[in-house]
Short mmCIF file of C-alpha atoms and ligand atoms in Angstrom, two decimals:
data_model
loop_
_atom_site.label_atom_id
_atom_site.label_comp_id
_atom_site.label_asym_id
_atom_site.label_seq_id
_atom_site.Cartn_x
_atom_site.Cartn_y
_atom_site.Cartn_z
CA UNK C 3 90.16 123.90 89.57
CA UNK C 4 86.65 122.58 89.45
CA UNK C 5 86.93 118.87 90.69
CA UNK C 6 85.32 117.07 93.67
CA UNK C 7 88.62 115.18 94.04
CA UNK C 8 90.69 118.29 94.41
CA UNK C 9 88.04 119.74 96.65
CA UNK C 10 88.23 116.76 98.95
CA UNK C 11 92.04 116.74 99.03
CA UNK C 12 92.15 120.47 99.71
CA UNK C 13 89.45 120.11 102.51
CA UNK C 14 91.34 117.41 104.43
CA UNK C 15 94.06 118.43 106.70
CA UNK C 16 95.79 117.15 109.86
CA UNK C 17 93.57 117.67 112.83
CA UNK C 18 95.28 118.81 115.99
CA UNK C 19 92.36 118.94 118.41
CA UNK C 20 89.24 116.75 118.53
CA UNK C 21 85.74 117.33 120.00
CA UNK C 22 85.33 114.27 122.20
CA UNK C 23 81.53 114.23 122.12
CA UNK C 24 81.19 113.91 118.33
CA UNK C 25 81.29 110.37 117.22
CA UNK C 26 81.47 108.82 113.71
CA UNK C 27 78.16 107.14 112.80
CA UNK C 28 77.89 103.37 112.60
CA UNK C 29 77.11 103.82 108.88
CA UNK C 30 80.28 105.71 108.16
CA UNK C 31 82.26 103.30 110.15
CA UNK C 32 80.95 100.46 107.94
CA UNK C 33 82.13 102.40 104.83
CA UNK C 34 85.48 102.95 106.50
CA UNK C 35 85.96 99.38 107.29
CA UNK C 36 85.05 98.21 103.77
CA UNK C 37 87.31 100.83 102.16
CA UNK C 38 90.17 99.46 104.28
CA UNK C 39 89.40 96.01 103.08
CA UNK C 40 89.22 97.05 99.42
CA UNK C 41 92.68 98.66 99.38
CA UNK C 42 94.92 97.59 96.62
CA UNK C 43 98.27 95.78 97.31
CA UNK C 44 101.05 94.17 95.33
CA UNK C 45 100.03 90.77 94.17
CA UNK C 46 96.80 91.33 96.15
CA UNK C 47 98.90 90.26 99.16
CA UNK C 48 96.93 92.21 101.75
CA UNK C 49 99.63 91.76 104.39
CA UNK C 50 97.83 93.92 106.91
CA UNK C 51 95.62 94.19 109.91
CA UNK C 52 93.50 97.18 110.94
CA UNK C 53 92.77 97.34 114.58
CA UNK C 54 89.94 99.72 115.24
CA UNK C 55 89.85 101.20 118.74
CA UNK C 56 86.25 102.26 119.50
CA UNK C 57 85.73 101.51 123.20
CA UNK C 58 86.83 104.02 125.81
CA UNK C 59 88.84 101.22 127.29
CA UNK C 60 90.74 100.48 124.11
CA UNK C 61 91.41 104.13 123.49
CA UNK C 62 92.69 104.53 127.07
CA UNK C 63 95.07 101.66 126.49
CA UNK C 64 96.38 103.54 123.40
CA UNK C 65 96.67 106.68 125.42
CA UNK C 66 98.82 104.82 127.97
CA UNK C 67 101.32 104.17 125.20
CA UNK C 68 102.24 107.90 125.13
CA UNK C 69 103.93 107.58 128.57
CA UNK C 70 107.40 108.37 127.23
CA UNK C 71 107.19 110.37 123.99
CA UNK C 72 105.11 112.09 121.34
CA UNK C 73 103.07 113.93 124.02
CA UNK C 74 101.34 116.24 121.49
CA UNK C 75 99.65 113.26 119.88
CA UNK C 76 98.35 111.79 123.16
CA UNK C 77 95.16 113.78 123.46
CA UNK C 78 93.94 112.39 120.16
CA UNK C 79 93.97 108.81 121.69
CA UNK C 80 91.01 109.65 123.86
CA UNK C 81 89.37 112.68 122.19
CA UNK C 82 89.11 111.38 118.61
CA UNK C 83 86.09 109.29 117.96
CA UNK C 84 88.14 106.27 116.81
CA UNK C 85 91.72 105.22 116.35
CA UNK C 86 92.86 102.86 113.66
CA UNK C 87 96.13 100.96 114.23
CA UNK C 88 97.62 100.12 110.80
CA UNK C 89 99.71 96.95 111.06
CA UNK C 90 101.74 94.85 108.72
CA UNK C 91 103.02 91.31 108.50
CA UNK C 92 106.90 91.42 108.77
CA UNK C 93 107.33 87.82 107.52
CA UNK C 94 104.63 87.46 104.88
CA UNK C 95 104.82 83.89 103.68
CA UNK C 96 103.79 81.69 100.85
CA UNK C 97 101.18 80.22 103.16
CA UNK C 98 99.72 83.63 103.78
CA UNK C 99 99.52 84.24 100.04
CA UNK C 100 97.83 80.79 99.49
CA UNK C 101 95.07 82.06 101.70
CA UNK C 102 94.60 84.91 99.24
CA UNK C 103 94.51 82.47 96.27
CA UNK C 104 91.94 80.37 98.13
CA UNK C 105 89.79 83.42 98.57
CA UNK C 106 90.19 84.19 94.74
CA UNK C 107 88.70 80.73 94.18
CA UNK C 108 85.84 81.37 96.61
CA UNK C 109 85.15 84.69 94.92
CA UNK C 110 84.99 83.03 91.46
CA UNK C 111 88.15 84.73 90.04
CA UNK C 112 90.04 81.50 89.71
CA UNK C 113 89.39 77.78 89.33
CA UNK C 114 91.05 75.19 91.60
CA UNK C 115 93.10 73.70 88.78
CA UNK C 116 94.84 77.13 88.45
CA UNK C 117 95.71 77.23 92.13
CA UNK C 118 99.41 76.07 91.93
CA UNK C 119 100.21 78.44 89.09
CA UNK C 120 98.63 81.37 91.01
CA UNK C 121 100.51 80.57 94.21
CA UNK C 122 103.71 80.57 92.28
CA UNK C 123 103.30 84.32 91.81
CA UNK C 124 104.61 84.46 95.28
CA UNK C 125 108.02 84.48 93.58
CA UNK C 126 107.38 88.31 93.26
CA UNK C 127 107.35 88.65 96.99
CA UNK C 128 110.44 86.50 97.24
CA UNK C 129 112.29 89.26 95.43
CA UNK C 130 111.77 91.42 98.54
CA UNK C 131 112.13 88.58 101.07
CA UNK C 132 115.37 87.92 103.05
CA UNK C 133 116.49 84.36 103.61
CA UNK C 134 114.96 84.41 107.12
CA UNK C 135 111.57 85.37 105.67
CA UNK C 136 111.71 88.96 106.68
CA UNK C 137 109.93 91.18 104.13
CA UNK C 138 108.75 94.04 106.31
CA UNK C 139 109.90 96.80 103.93
CA UNK C 140 107.69 95.42 101.16
CA UNK C 141 104.68 94.77 103.37
CA UNK C 142 105.02 98.22 105.01
CA UNK C 143 104.82 99.77 101.50
CA UNK C 144 101.53 97.91 101.02
CA UNK C 145 100.19 99.18 104.42
CA UNK C 146 100.80 102.77 103.48
CA UNK C 147 98.77 102.38 100.33
CA UNK C 148 95.81 101.45 102.55
CA UNK C 149 96.76 104.40 104.77
CA UNK C 150 96.80 106.91 101.92
CA UNK C 151 93.64 105.49 100.44
CA UNK C 152 91.96 106.05 103.84
CA UNK C 153 92.91 109.67 104.14
CA UNK C 154 91.10 110.25 100.83
CA UNK C 155 88.02 108.22 101.82
CA UNK C 156 87.74 110.21 105.04
CA UNK C 157 87.93 113.45 103.21
CA UNK C 158 85.10 112.28 101.03
CA UNK C 159 83.08 111.48 104.10
CA UNK C 160 84.00 114.84 105.65
CA UNK C 161 85.51 113.14 108.57
CA UNK C 162 88.68 114.69 110.14
CA UNK C 163 91.84 112.73 110.72
CA UNK C 164 95.37 112.75 112.08
CA UNK C 165 98.03 110.44 110.62
CA UNK C 166 100.19 109.27 113.62
CA UNK C 167 103.69 108.22 112.89
CA UNK C 168 104.52 109.83 116.26
CA UNK C 169 103.51 106.75 118.31
CA UNK C 170 105.83 104.65 120.56
CA UNK C 171 105.91 101.58 118.34
CA UNK C 172 107.40 99.37 120.98
CA UNK C 173 104.86 100.38 123.62
CA UNK C 174 101.91 100.09 121.16
CA UNK C 175 103.13 96.60 120.02
CA UNK C 176 103.48 95.51 123.68
CA UNK C 177 100.01 96.92 124.71
CA UNK C 178 98.20 95.38 121.74
CA UNK C 179 100.32 92.23 121.32
CA UNK C 180 97.30 90.03 121.55
CA UNK C 181 95.32 91.93 118.88
CA UNK C 182 98.31 92.47 116.60
CA UNK C 183 99.27 88.75 116.60
CA UNK C 184 102.85 89.49 115.84
CA UNK C 185 102.30 92.14 113.27
CA UNK C 186 104.22 95.43 113.37
CA UNK C 187 102.35 98.77 113.86
CA UNK C 188 104.39 101.68 112.44
CA UNK C 189 101.50 104.15 112.11
CA UNK C 190 97.97 104.87 113.49
CA UNK C 191 95.24 107.20 112.46
CA UNK C 192 93.01 109.21 114.67
CA UNK C 193 89.52 109.97 113.13
CA UNK C 194 86.69 112.16 114.36
CA UNK C 195 85.68 115.73 114.26
CA UNK C 196 87.84 118.75 115.18
CA UNK C 197 86.92 121.25 117.90
CA UNK C 198 87.03 125.03 117.90
CA UNK C 199 90.57 125.20 119.26
CA UNK C 200 92.11 123.43 116.34
CA UNK C 201 94.55 126.02 114.94
CA UNK C 202 95.35 123.80 112.01
CA UNK C 203 91.81 123.99 110.73
CA UNK C 204 92.29 127.69 109.78
CA UNK C 205 95.73 127.53 108.22
CA UNK C 206 95.99 127.59 104.43
CA UNK C 207 97.13 124.41 102.72
CA UNK C 208 100.82 124.43 101.65
CA UNK C 209 102.57 122.26 99.17
CA UNK C 210 105.64 122.50 96.92
CA UNK C 211 104.90 124.09 93.55
CA UNK C 212 103.81 121.66 90.86
CA UNK C 213 106.93 122.39 88.75
CA UNK C 214 109.10 121.08 91.58
CA UNK C 215 107.29 117.77 92.09
CA UNK C 216 105.86 116.99 88.63
CA UNK C 217 107.99 116.47 85.61
CA UNK C 218 106.22 116.14 82.26
CA UNK C 219 108.41 114.72 79.46
C1 FMN E 27 102.63 109.03 107.42
C2 FMN E 27 102.33 110.30 108.20
C3 FMN E 27 102.67 110.47 109.44
C4 FMN E 27 102.36 111.65 110.20
N1 FMN E 27 102.49 111.68 111.55
C5 FMN E 27 102.10 112.74 112.25
C6 FMN E 27 102.14 112.92 113.73
O1 FMN E 27 102.63 111.91 114.39
N2 FMN E 27 101.56 113.97 114.29
C7 FMN E 27 100.97 114.94 113.65
O2 FMN E 27 100.48 115.96 114.24
N3 FMN E 27 100.99 114.91 112.31
C8 FMN E 27 101.54 113.84 111.62
N4 FMN E 27 101.45 113.93 110.17
C9 FMN E 27 100.74 114.99 109.51
C10 FMN E 27 101.72 115.70 108.47
O3 FMN E 27 102.56 116.58 109.22
C11 FMN E 27 100.82 116.44 107.53
O4 FMN E 27 100.17 115.49 106.81
C12 FMN E 27 101.60 117.37 106.64
O5 FMN E 27 102.13 118.38 107.29
C13 FMN E 27 100.71 118.01 105.57
O6 FMN E 27 99.60 118.69 106.14
P1 FMN E 27 98.06 118.35 105.94
O7 FMN E 27 97.87 116.91 106.33
O8 FMN E 27 97.35 119.22 106.91
O9 FMN E 27 97.65 118.50 104.55
C14 FMN E 27 101.74 112.73 109.50
C15 FMN E 27 101.44 112.53 108.20
C16 FMN E 27 101.67 111.40 107.49
C17 FMN E 27 101.37 111.25 106.08
#
């Protein structure tokens, strides 16, 4: 199939070993940050935080969270160029959504007189919100949209990556409690450039056949 999109998606793979001396350029990091910010979310809620670990000290703190489990993922913490912690608000509120609407007004999408009507669209989030305000299932779904979007963006930039659900969530949330501000971090992403020993770089891509996962009716 002749398509740059398919080329990118076939090129990307889960990197298992990083070359620690190869760093992502500041220019590419700026693109990555802006792509994260531009991710789509239900009612434009943006119930997320992206914590980018770039200093050796921050990456070492992440490495320390592999004290008890997921050891194969630990080397990425310090060998990858950067780590992105993907975090979501577990109690996304009407006040949080009001900040989005205020931004809409600042960006010229909405006039002040339409604000109350726009904020009332939070009723959609209410459908997924428990009486105590907990709506983490819904906000986590939004977070993974940004995550998937980022995998594609990285492929376009020819930057390697490793999705990391194999993290000790409790330890990560404890270590980065100040930066996470109460948000939950179910997944991280190591990004950088693979080294020669990465066995996964040489394996062929494998996916279920199209007829199993796509139904045309
Ligand atoms: C949400 C998510 C979490 C993942 N967590 C891990 C992980 O903790 N460690 C790991 O080595 N790979 C992890 N993977 C990689 C998958 O195993 C991999 O994407 C899948 O086997 C498809 O292979 P490919 O990414 O090379 O195309 C994860 C992938 C996703 C999408």
